[in-house]
Short mmCIF file of C-alpha atoms and ligand atoms in Angstrom, two decimals:
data_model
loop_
_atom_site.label_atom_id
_atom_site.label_comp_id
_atom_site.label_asym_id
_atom_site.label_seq_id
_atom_site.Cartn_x
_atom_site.Cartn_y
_atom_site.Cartn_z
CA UNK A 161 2.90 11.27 -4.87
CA UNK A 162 3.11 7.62 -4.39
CA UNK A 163 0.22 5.82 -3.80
CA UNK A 164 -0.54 3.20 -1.39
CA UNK A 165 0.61 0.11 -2.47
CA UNK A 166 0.34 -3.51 -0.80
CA UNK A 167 3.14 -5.75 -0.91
CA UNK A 168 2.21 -8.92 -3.76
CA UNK A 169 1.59 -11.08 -0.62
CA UNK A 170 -0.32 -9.06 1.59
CA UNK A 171 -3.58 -9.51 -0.39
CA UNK A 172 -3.06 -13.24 -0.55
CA UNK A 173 -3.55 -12.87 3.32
CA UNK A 174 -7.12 -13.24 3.68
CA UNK A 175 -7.88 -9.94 4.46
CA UNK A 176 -11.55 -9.87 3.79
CA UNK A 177 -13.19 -6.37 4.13
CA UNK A 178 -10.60 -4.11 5.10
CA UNK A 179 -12.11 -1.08 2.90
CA UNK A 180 -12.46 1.44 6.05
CA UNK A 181 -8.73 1.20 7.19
CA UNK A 182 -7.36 1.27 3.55
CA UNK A 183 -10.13 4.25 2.73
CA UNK A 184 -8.71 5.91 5.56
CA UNK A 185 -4.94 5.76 4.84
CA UNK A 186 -5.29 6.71 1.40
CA UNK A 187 -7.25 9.68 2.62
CA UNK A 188 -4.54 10.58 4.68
CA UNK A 189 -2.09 10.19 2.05
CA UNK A 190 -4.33 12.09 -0.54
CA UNK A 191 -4.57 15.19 1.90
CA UNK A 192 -0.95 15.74 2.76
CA UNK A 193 -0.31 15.60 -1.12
CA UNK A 194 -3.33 18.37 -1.17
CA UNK A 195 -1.90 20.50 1.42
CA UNK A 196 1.61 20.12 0.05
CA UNK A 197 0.25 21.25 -3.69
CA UNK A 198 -1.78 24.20 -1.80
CA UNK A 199 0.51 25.57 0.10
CA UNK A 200 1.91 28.84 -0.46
CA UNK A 201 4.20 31.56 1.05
CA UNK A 202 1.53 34.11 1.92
CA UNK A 203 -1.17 31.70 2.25
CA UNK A 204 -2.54 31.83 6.19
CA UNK A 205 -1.27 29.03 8.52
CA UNK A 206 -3.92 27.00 10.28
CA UNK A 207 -2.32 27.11 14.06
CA UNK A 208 -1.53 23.44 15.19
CA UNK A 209 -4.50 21.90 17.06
CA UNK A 210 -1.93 20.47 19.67
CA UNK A 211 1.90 21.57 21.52
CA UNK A 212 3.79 20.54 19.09
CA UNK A 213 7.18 18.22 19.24
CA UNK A 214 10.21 18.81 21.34
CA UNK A 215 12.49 19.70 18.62
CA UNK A 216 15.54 17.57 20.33
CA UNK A 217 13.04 14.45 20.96
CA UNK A 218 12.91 14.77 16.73
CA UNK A 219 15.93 14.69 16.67
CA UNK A 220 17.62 11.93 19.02
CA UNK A 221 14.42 9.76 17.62
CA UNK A 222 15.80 10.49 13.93
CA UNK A 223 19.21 9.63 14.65
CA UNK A 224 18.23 5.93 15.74
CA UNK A 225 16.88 6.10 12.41
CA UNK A 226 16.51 1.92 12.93
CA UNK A 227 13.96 0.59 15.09
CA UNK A 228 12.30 -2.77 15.43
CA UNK A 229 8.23 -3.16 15.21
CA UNK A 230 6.77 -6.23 17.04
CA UNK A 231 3.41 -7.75 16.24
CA UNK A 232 2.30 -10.26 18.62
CA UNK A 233 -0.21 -11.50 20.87
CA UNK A 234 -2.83 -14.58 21.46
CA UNK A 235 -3.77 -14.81 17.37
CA UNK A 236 0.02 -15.52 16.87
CA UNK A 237 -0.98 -19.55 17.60
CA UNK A 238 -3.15 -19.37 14.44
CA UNK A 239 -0.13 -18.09 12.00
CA UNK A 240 -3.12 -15.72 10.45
CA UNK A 241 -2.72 -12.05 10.43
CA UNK A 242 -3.39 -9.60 13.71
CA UNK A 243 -6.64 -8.36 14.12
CA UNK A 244 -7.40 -9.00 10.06
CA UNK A 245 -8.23 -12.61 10.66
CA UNK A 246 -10.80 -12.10 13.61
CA UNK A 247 -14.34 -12.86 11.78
CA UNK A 248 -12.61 -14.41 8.95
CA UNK A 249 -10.99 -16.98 8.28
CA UNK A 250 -11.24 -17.34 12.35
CA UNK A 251 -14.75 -17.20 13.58
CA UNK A 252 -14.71 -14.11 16.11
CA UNK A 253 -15.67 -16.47 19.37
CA UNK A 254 -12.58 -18.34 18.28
CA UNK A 255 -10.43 -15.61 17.65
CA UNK A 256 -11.83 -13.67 21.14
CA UNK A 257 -11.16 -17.01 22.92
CA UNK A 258 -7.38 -17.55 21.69
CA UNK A 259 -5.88 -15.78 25.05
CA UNK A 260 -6.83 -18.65 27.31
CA UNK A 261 -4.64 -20.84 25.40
CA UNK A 262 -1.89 -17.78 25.34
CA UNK A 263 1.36 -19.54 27.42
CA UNK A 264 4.26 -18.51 25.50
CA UNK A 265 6.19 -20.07 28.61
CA UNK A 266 9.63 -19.12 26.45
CA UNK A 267 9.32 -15.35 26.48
CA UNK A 268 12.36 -13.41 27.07
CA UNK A 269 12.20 -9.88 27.12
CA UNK A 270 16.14 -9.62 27.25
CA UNK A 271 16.47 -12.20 24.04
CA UNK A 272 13.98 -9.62 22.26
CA UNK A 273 16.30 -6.87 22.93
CA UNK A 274 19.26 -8.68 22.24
CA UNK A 275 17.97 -9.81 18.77
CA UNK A 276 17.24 -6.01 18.08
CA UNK A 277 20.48 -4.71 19.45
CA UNK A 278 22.24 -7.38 17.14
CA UNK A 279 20.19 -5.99 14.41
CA UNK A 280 21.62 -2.49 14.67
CA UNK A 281 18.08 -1.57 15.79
CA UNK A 282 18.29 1.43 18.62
CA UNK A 283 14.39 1.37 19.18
CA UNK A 284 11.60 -1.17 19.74
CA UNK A 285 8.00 -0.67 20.06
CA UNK A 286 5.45 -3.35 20.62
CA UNK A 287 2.21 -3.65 19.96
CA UNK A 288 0.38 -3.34 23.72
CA UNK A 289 -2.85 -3.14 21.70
CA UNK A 290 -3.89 -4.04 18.05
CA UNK A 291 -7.19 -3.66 16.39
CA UNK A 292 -8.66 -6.24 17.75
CA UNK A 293 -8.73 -5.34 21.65
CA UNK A 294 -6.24 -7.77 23.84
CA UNK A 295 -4.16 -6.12 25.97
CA UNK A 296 -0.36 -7.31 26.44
CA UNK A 297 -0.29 -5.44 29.86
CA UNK A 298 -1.57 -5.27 33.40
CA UNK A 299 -4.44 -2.82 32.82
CA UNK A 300 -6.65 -2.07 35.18
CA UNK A 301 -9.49 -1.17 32.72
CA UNK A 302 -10.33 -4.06 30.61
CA UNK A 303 -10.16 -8.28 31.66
CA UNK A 304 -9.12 -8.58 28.47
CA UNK A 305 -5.29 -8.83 28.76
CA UNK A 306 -2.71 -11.00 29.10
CA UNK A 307 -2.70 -11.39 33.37
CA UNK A 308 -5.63 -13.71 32.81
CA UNK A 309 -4.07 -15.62 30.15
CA UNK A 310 -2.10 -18.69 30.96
CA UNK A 311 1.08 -17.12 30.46
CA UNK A 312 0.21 -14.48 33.25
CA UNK A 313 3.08 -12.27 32.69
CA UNK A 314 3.36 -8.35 32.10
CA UNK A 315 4.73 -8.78 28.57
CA UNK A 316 4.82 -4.67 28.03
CA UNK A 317 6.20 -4.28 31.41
CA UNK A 318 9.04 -6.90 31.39
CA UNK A 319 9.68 -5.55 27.64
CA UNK A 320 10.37 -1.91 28.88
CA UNK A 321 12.23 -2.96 31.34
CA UNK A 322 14.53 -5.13 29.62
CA UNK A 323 14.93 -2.06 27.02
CA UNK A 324 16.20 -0.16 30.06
CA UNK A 325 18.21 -2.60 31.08
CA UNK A 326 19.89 -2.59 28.03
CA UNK A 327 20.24 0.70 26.67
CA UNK A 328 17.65 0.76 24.02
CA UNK A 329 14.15 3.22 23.51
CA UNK A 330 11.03 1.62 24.10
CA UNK A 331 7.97 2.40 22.37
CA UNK A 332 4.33 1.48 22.29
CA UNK A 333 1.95 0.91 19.30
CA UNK A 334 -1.75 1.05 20.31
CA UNK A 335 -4.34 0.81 18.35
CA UNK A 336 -6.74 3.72 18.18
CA UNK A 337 -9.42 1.51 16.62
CA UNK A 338 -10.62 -1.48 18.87
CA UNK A 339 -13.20 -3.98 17.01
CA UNK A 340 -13.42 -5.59 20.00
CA UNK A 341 -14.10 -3.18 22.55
CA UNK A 342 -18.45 -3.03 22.79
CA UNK A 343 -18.68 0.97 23.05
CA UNK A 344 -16.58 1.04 19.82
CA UNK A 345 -18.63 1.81 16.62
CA UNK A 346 -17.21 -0.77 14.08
CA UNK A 347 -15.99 -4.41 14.64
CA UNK A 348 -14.64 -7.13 12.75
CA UNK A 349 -14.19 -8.53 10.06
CA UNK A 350 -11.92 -5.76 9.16
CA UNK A 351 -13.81 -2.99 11.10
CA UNK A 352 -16.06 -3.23 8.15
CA UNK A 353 -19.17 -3.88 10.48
CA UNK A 354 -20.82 -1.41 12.38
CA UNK A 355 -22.67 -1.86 15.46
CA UNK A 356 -25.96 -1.09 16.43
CA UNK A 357 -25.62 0.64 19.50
CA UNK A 358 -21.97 2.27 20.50
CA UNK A 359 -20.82 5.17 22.82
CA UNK A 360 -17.22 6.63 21.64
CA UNK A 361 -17.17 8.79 23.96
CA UNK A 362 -16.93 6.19 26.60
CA UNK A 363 -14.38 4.24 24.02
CA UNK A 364 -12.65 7.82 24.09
CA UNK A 365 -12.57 7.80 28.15
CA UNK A 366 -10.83 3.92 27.76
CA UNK A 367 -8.57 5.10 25.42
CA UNK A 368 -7.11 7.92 27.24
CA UNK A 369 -7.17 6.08 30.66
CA UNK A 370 -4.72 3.06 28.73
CA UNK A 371 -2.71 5.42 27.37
CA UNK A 372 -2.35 7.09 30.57
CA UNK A 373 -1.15 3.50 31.87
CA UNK A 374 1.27 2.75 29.06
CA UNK A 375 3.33 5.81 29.89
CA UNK A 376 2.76 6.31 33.32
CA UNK A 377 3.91 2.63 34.57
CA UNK A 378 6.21 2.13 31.25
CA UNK A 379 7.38 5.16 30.57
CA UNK A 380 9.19 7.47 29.21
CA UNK A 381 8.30 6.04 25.97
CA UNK A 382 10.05 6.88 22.58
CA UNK A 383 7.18 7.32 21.00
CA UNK A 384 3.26 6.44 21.09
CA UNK A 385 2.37 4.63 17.68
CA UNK A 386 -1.30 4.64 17.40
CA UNK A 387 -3.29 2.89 14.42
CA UNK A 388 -6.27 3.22 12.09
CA UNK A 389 -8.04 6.20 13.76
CA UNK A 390 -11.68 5.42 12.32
CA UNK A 391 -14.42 7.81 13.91
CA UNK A 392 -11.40 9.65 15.64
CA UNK A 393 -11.24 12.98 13.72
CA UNK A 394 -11.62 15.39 16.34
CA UNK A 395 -10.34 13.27 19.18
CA UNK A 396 -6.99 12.81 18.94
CA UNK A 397 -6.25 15.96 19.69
CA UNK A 398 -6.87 14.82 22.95
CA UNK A 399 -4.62 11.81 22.63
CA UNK A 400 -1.97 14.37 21.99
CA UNK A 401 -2.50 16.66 24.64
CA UNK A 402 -2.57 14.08 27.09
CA UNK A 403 0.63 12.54 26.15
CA UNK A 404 2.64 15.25 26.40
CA UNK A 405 1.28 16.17 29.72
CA UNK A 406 2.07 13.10 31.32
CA UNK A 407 5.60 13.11 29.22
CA UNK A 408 6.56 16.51 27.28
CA UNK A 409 9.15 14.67 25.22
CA UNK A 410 7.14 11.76 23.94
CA UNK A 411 6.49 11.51 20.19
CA UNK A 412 3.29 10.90 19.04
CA UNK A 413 2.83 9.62 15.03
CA UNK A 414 0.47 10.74 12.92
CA UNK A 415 -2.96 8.16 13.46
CA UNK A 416 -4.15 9.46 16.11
CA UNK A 417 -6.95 11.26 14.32
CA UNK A 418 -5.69 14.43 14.31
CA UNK A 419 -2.46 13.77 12.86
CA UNK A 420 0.81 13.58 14.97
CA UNK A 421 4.63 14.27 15.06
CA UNK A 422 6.13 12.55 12.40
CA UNK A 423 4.08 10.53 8.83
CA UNK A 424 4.00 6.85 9.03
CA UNK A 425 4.08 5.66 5.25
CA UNK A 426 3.26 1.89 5.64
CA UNK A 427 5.16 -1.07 3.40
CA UNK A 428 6.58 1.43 0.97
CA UNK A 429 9.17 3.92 1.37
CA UNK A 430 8.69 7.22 2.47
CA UNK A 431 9.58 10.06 -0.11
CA UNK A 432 12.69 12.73 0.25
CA UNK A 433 11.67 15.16 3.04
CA UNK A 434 13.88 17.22 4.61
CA UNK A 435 10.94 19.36 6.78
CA UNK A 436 8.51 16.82 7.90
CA UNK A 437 9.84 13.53 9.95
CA UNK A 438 8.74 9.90 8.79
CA UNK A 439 9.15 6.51 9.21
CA UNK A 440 8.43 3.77 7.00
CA UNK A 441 7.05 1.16 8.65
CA UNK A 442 7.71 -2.54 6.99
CA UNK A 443 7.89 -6.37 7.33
CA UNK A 444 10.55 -8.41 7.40
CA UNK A 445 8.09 -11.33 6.71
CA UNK A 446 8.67 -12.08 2.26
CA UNK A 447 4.51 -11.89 2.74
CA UNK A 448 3.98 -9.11 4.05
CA UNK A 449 2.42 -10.65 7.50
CA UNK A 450 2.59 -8.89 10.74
CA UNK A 451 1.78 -11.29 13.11
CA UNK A 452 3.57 -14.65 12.39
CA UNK A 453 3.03 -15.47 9.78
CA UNK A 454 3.68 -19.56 10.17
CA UNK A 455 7.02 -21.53 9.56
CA UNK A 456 6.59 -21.62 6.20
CA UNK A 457 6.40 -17.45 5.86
CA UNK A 458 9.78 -16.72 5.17
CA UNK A 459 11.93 -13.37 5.52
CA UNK A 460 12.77 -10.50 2.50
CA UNK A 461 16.27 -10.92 0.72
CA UNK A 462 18.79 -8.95 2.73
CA UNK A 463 19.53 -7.09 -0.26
CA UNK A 464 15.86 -6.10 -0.15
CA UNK A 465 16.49 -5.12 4.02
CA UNK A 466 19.21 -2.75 3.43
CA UNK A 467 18.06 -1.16 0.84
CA UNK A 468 15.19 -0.26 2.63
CA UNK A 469 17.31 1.40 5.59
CA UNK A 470 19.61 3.11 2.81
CA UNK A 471 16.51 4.42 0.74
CA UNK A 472 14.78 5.88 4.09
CA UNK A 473 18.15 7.18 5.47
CA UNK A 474 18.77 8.88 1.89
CA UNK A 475 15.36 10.50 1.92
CA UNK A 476 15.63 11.86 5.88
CA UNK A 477 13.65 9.04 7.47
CA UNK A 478 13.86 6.23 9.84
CA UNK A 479 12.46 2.55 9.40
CA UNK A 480 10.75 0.50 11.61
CA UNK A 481 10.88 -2.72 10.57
CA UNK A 482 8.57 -5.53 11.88
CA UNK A 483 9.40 -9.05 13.04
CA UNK A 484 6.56 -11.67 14.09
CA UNK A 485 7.72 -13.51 17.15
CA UNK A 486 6.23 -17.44 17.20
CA UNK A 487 3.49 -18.27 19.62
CA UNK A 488 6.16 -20.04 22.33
CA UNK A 489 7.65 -16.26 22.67
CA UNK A 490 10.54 -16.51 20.83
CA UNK A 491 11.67 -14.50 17.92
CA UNK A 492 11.41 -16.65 14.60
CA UNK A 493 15.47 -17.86 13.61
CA UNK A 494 14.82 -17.11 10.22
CA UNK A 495 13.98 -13.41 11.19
CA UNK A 496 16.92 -12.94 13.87
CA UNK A 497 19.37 -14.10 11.37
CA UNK A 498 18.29 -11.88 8.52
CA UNK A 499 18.18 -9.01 11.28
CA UNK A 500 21.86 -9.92 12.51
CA UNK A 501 23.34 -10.19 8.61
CA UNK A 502 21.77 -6.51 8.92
CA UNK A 503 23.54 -5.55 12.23
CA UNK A 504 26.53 -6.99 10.85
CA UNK A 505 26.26 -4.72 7.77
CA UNK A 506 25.66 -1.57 10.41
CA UNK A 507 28.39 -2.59 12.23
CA UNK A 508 30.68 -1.89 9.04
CA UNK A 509 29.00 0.72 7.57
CA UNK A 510 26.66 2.13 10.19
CA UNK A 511 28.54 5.62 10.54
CA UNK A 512 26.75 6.30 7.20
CA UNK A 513 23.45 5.82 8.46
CA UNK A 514 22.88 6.57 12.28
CA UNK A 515 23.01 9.90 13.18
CA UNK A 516 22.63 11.24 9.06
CA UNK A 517 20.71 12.95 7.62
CA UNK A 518 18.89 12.96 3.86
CA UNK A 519 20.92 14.17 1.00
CA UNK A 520 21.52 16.11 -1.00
CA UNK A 521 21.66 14.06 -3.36
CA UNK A 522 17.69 12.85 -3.48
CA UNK A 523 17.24 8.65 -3.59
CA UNK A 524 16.84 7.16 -7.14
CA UNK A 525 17.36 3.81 -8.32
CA UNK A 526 20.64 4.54 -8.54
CA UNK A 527 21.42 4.52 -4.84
CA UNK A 528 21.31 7.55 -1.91
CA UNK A 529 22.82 9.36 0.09
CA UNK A 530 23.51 11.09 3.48
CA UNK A 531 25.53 13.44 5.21
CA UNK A 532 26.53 14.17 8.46
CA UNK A 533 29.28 17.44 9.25
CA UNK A 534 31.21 17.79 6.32
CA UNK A 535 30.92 14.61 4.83
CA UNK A 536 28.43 13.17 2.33
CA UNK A 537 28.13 9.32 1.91
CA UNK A 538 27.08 7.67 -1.25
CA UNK A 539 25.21 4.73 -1.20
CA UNK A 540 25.43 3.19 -4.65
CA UNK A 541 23.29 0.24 -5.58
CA UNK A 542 23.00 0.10 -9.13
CA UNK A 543 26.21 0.85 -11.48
CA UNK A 544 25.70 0.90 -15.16
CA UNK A 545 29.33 0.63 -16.11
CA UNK A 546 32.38 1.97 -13.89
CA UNK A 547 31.78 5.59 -14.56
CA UNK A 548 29.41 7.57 -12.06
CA UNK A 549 28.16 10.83 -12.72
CA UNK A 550 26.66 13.36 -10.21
CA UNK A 551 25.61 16.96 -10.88
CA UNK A 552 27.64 20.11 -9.32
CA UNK A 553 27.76 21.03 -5.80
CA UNK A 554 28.74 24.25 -4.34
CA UNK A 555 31.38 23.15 -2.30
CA UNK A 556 34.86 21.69 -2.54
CA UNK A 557 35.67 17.74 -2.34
CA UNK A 558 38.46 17.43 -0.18
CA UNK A 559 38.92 13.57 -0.20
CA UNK A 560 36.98 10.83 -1.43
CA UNK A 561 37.20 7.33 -0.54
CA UNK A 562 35.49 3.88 -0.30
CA UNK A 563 34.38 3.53 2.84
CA UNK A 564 35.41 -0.19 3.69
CA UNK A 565 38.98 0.73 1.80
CA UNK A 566 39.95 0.04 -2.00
CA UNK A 567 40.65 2.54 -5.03
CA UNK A 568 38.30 4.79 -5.94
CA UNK A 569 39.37 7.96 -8.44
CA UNK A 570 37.30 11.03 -8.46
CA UNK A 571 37.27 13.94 -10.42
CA UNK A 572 35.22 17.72 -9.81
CA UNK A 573 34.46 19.88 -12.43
CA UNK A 574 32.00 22.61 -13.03
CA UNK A 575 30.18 20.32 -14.54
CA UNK A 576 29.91 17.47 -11.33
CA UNK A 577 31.77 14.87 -9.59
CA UNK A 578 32.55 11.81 -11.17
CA UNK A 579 33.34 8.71 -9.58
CA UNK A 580 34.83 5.86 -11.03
CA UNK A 581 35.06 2.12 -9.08
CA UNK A 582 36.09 -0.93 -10.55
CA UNK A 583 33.78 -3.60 -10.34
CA UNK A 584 35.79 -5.92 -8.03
CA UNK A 585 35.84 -3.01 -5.86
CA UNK A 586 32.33 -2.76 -5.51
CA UNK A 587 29.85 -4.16 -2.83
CA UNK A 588 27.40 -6.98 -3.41
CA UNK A 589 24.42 -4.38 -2.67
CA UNK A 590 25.69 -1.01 -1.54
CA UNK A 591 29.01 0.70 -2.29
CA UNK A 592 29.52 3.13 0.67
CA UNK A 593 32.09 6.37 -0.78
CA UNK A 594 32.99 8.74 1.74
CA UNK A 595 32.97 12.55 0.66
CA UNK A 596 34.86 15.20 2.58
CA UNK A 597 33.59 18.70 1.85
CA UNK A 598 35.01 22.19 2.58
CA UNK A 599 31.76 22.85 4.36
CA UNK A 600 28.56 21.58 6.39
CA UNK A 601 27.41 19.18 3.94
CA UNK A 602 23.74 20.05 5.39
CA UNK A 603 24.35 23.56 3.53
CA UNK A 604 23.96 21.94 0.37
CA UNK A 605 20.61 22.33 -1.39
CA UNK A 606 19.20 18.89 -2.44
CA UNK A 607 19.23 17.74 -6.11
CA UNK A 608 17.77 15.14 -8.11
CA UNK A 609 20.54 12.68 -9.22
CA UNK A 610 19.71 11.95 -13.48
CA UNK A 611 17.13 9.38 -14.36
CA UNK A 612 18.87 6.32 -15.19
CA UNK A 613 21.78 7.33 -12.23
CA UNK A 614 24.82 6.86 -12.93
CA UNK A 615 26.47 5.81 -16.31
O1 H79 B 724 -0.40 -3.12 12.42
C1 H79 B 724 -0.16 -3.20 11.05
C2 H79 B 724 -1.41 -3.38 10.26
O2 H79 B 724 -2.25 -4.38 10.78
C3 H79 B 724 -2.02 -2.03 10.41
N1 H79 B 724 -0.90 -1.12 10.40
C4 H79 B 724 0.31 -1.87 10.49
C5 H79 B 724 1.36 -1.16 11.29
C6 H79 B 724 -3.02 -1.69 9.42
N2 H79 B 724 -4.26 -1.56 9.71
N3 H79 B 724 -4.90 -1.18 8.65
N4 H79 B 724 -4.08 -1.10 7.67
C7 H79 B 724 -2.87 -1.42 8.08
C8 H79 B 724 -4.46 -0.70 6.34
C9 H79 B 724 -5.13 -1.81 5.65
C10 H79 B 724 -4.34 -2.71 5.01
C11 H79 B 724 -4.94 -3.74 4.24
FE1 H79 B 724 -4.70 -5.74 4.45
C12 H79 B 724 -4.43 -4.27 3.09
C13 H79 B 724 -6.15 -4.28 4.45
C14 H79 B 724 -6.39 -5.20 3.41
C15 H79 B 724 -5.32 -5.21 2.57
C16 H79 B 724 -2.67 -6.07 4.75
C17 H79 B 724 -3.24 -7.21 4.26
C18 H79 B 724 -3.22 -5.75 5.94
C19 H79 B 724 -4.14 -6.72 6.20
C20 H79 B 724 -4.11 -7.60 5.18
#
């Protein structure tokens, strides 16, 4: 099992005492790989604590397989990091003060979209709520939101509706823990403080009631993203249940407390996984911020971009990939051009990605791969010499062929296919090869492709 790993920046970012949140996913992390090593055929099933997913909501949410996270909100004017920075380095009546000077007068819910749209992206979720309490809606149950900021706007709303507008899934990340909120137990910095005198059942009671508000004036939503469930073991059950009442074929992840639809491996990711769905969720920021991160942040290599999609699409999962828009509302140039290099990638090459799924041939350092009917597609990012090498499959090759055009010659043998480009015919970061099979190319068992890949 991998462990949970930070990105080399992310530390830098003055995160002071996040122990709880990092205690808790690693926990997480550490009891899926317990169950997983438990498990066995005869061994009795626990019955789900909740209705589980709508199998076809699974699966129209994994063939987006792209989707584009937004962090944003009152603390983007300091360039510090969402929720982290409340306590330290900003002093908490600072930080809770930061929404009166919130006027991000150039907010365009339709720009948003367009930037994800040109990014290939076919989801969006934003976050209505992070950690530390403010609400980007008009909700009736705290003062704490952005109608009594300057800006004065229904940022959620006019966000969902642009996504209708447009064509593309909306989403909504909230926050299960709130260090803000009085009746919750912990606070900042990093929900590493607790409070004297709480009541989380009342916190419960808010919780619900926004959720409630997020789907019922917002909805249908793609999917409700909750975070950081500390002190909520027990309760999200009801988080689920109440979901799918108000919306059977909403997807719920898996922080809710009592664990969720689909596993949410953060800045890393995910492993192979045919069963379970996942999403790895990750910043385009080269630090590893959230929030904005400041002009000065910069954005990952696009090599770095793509290879995430290709790794997650190779292993059966989708990516959700996180841009930081600038306190006057707009989305940071830097970050809309890497995202458009990527939609102009998809645009080429996104039949091997969208609508895919994982395999068989697991992900490795050598590259991935997917398949969709019969057809597998290779996704080769690291050639050591012309030759490539992969082991037998049960099925007949019918045609293989670079998927932007060039030569390409193949061989199949009971041994395996091999695969031989030339390396003017190859592509700066992924060479895309088109396999046509005599069968469903999801009848294939998955196998592990030789340490060291291809040579
Ligand atoms: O919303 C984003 C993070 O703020 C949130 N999840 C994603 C989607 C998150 N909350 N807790 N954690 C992640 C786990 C803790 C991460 C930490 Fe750190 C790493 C805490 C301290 C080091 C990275 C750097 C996050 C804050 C600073």
């Amino acid at each position: 099992m991998k462990t949970w790993k930070l990105t080399a920046g992310s530390t830098a970012r003055a995160c002071p005492r996040a122990a709880l949140a990092t205690l808790w996913l690693a926990a997480t992390l550490l009891k899926g790989a317990a169950l997983a090593a438990g498990e066995s055929a005869d061994a009795p099933k626990t019955p789900p604590k909740f209705p589980p997913p709508l199998p076809e909501a699974v699966k129209r949410w994994q063939e987006r397989r792209f989707g584009m996270f937004i962090h944003w909100g009152p603390v983007s004017l300091t360039a510090k990091e969402i929720s982290w920075s409340r306590g330290a380095p900003t002093p908490i009546e600072v930080y809770d003060g930061l929404y009166q000077r919130f006027n991000p007068t150039n907010f365009n819910a339709d720009e948003w979209v367009r930037v994800a749209q040109a990014g290939g992206m076919k989801y969006l979720v934003l976050t209505t709520k992070h950690h530390d309490g403010f609400c980007l809606w008009d909700t009736k149950l705290t003062d704490y939101n952005v109608m009594n900021s300057p800006l004065h706007r229904d940022v959620v709303g006019e966000l969902a509706a642009a996504c209708r507008r447009q064509g593309i899934a909306f989403g909504a990340y909230y926050s299960t823990c709130d260090w803000h909120h009085p009746d919750f137990p912990l606070t900042s910095p990093g929900g590493s403080v607790k409070r004297e005198r709480f009541d989380l059942d009342a916190y419960n009671r808010y919780l619900l009631g926004q959720i409630s508000e997020l789907i019922t004036n917002y909805g249908p939503l793609i999917t409700l993203w909750n975070d950081v469930p500390q002190s909520f073991e027990g309760r999200g059950v009801n988080t689920i249940k109440l979901a799918r009442r108000l919306q059977p074929d909403i997807l719920i992840n898996d922080r809710t407390g009592d664990g969720g639809d689909y596993d949410t491996p953060e800045q890393r990711i995910g492993d192979f996984n045919l069963t379970r769905p996942w999403e790895s969720c990750m910043t385009i920021s080269a630090h590893g911020q959230w929030a904005w991160g400041g002009p000065e942040d910069g954005v990952k290599p696009l090599a770095a971009c793509l290879e995430m999609l290709i790794a997650a699409a190779g292993g059966d999962g989708n990516v959700l990939l996180n841009v930081g828009p600038r306190p006057d509302g707009t989305i940071d140039p830097e970050q809309a051009a890497r995202l458009k290099e990527m939609g102009d990638w998809l645009a080429q090459y996104g039949q091997s990605i969208y609508g895919t799924r994982g395999g068989p041939f697991k992900p490795g350092k050598w590259g991935a791969s997917t398949r969709q009917g019969n057809r597998i597609y290779l996704h080769v990012l690291t050639w050591e010499g012309d030759t490539f090498r992969l082991p037998a499959i049960p099925a007949k090759v019918t045609a293989a062929r670079l998927l932007r055009g060039g030569s390409l010659s193949f061989s199949q043998t009971a041994a395996g296919l091999t695969l031989a480009v030339p390396a003017a015919e190859r592509a700066a970061i992924d060479t895309v090869i088109a396999l046509d099979l005599d069968m469903p190319a999801m009848e294939l068992a998955p196998l592990a492709v030789t340490p060291g890949g291809p040579g």
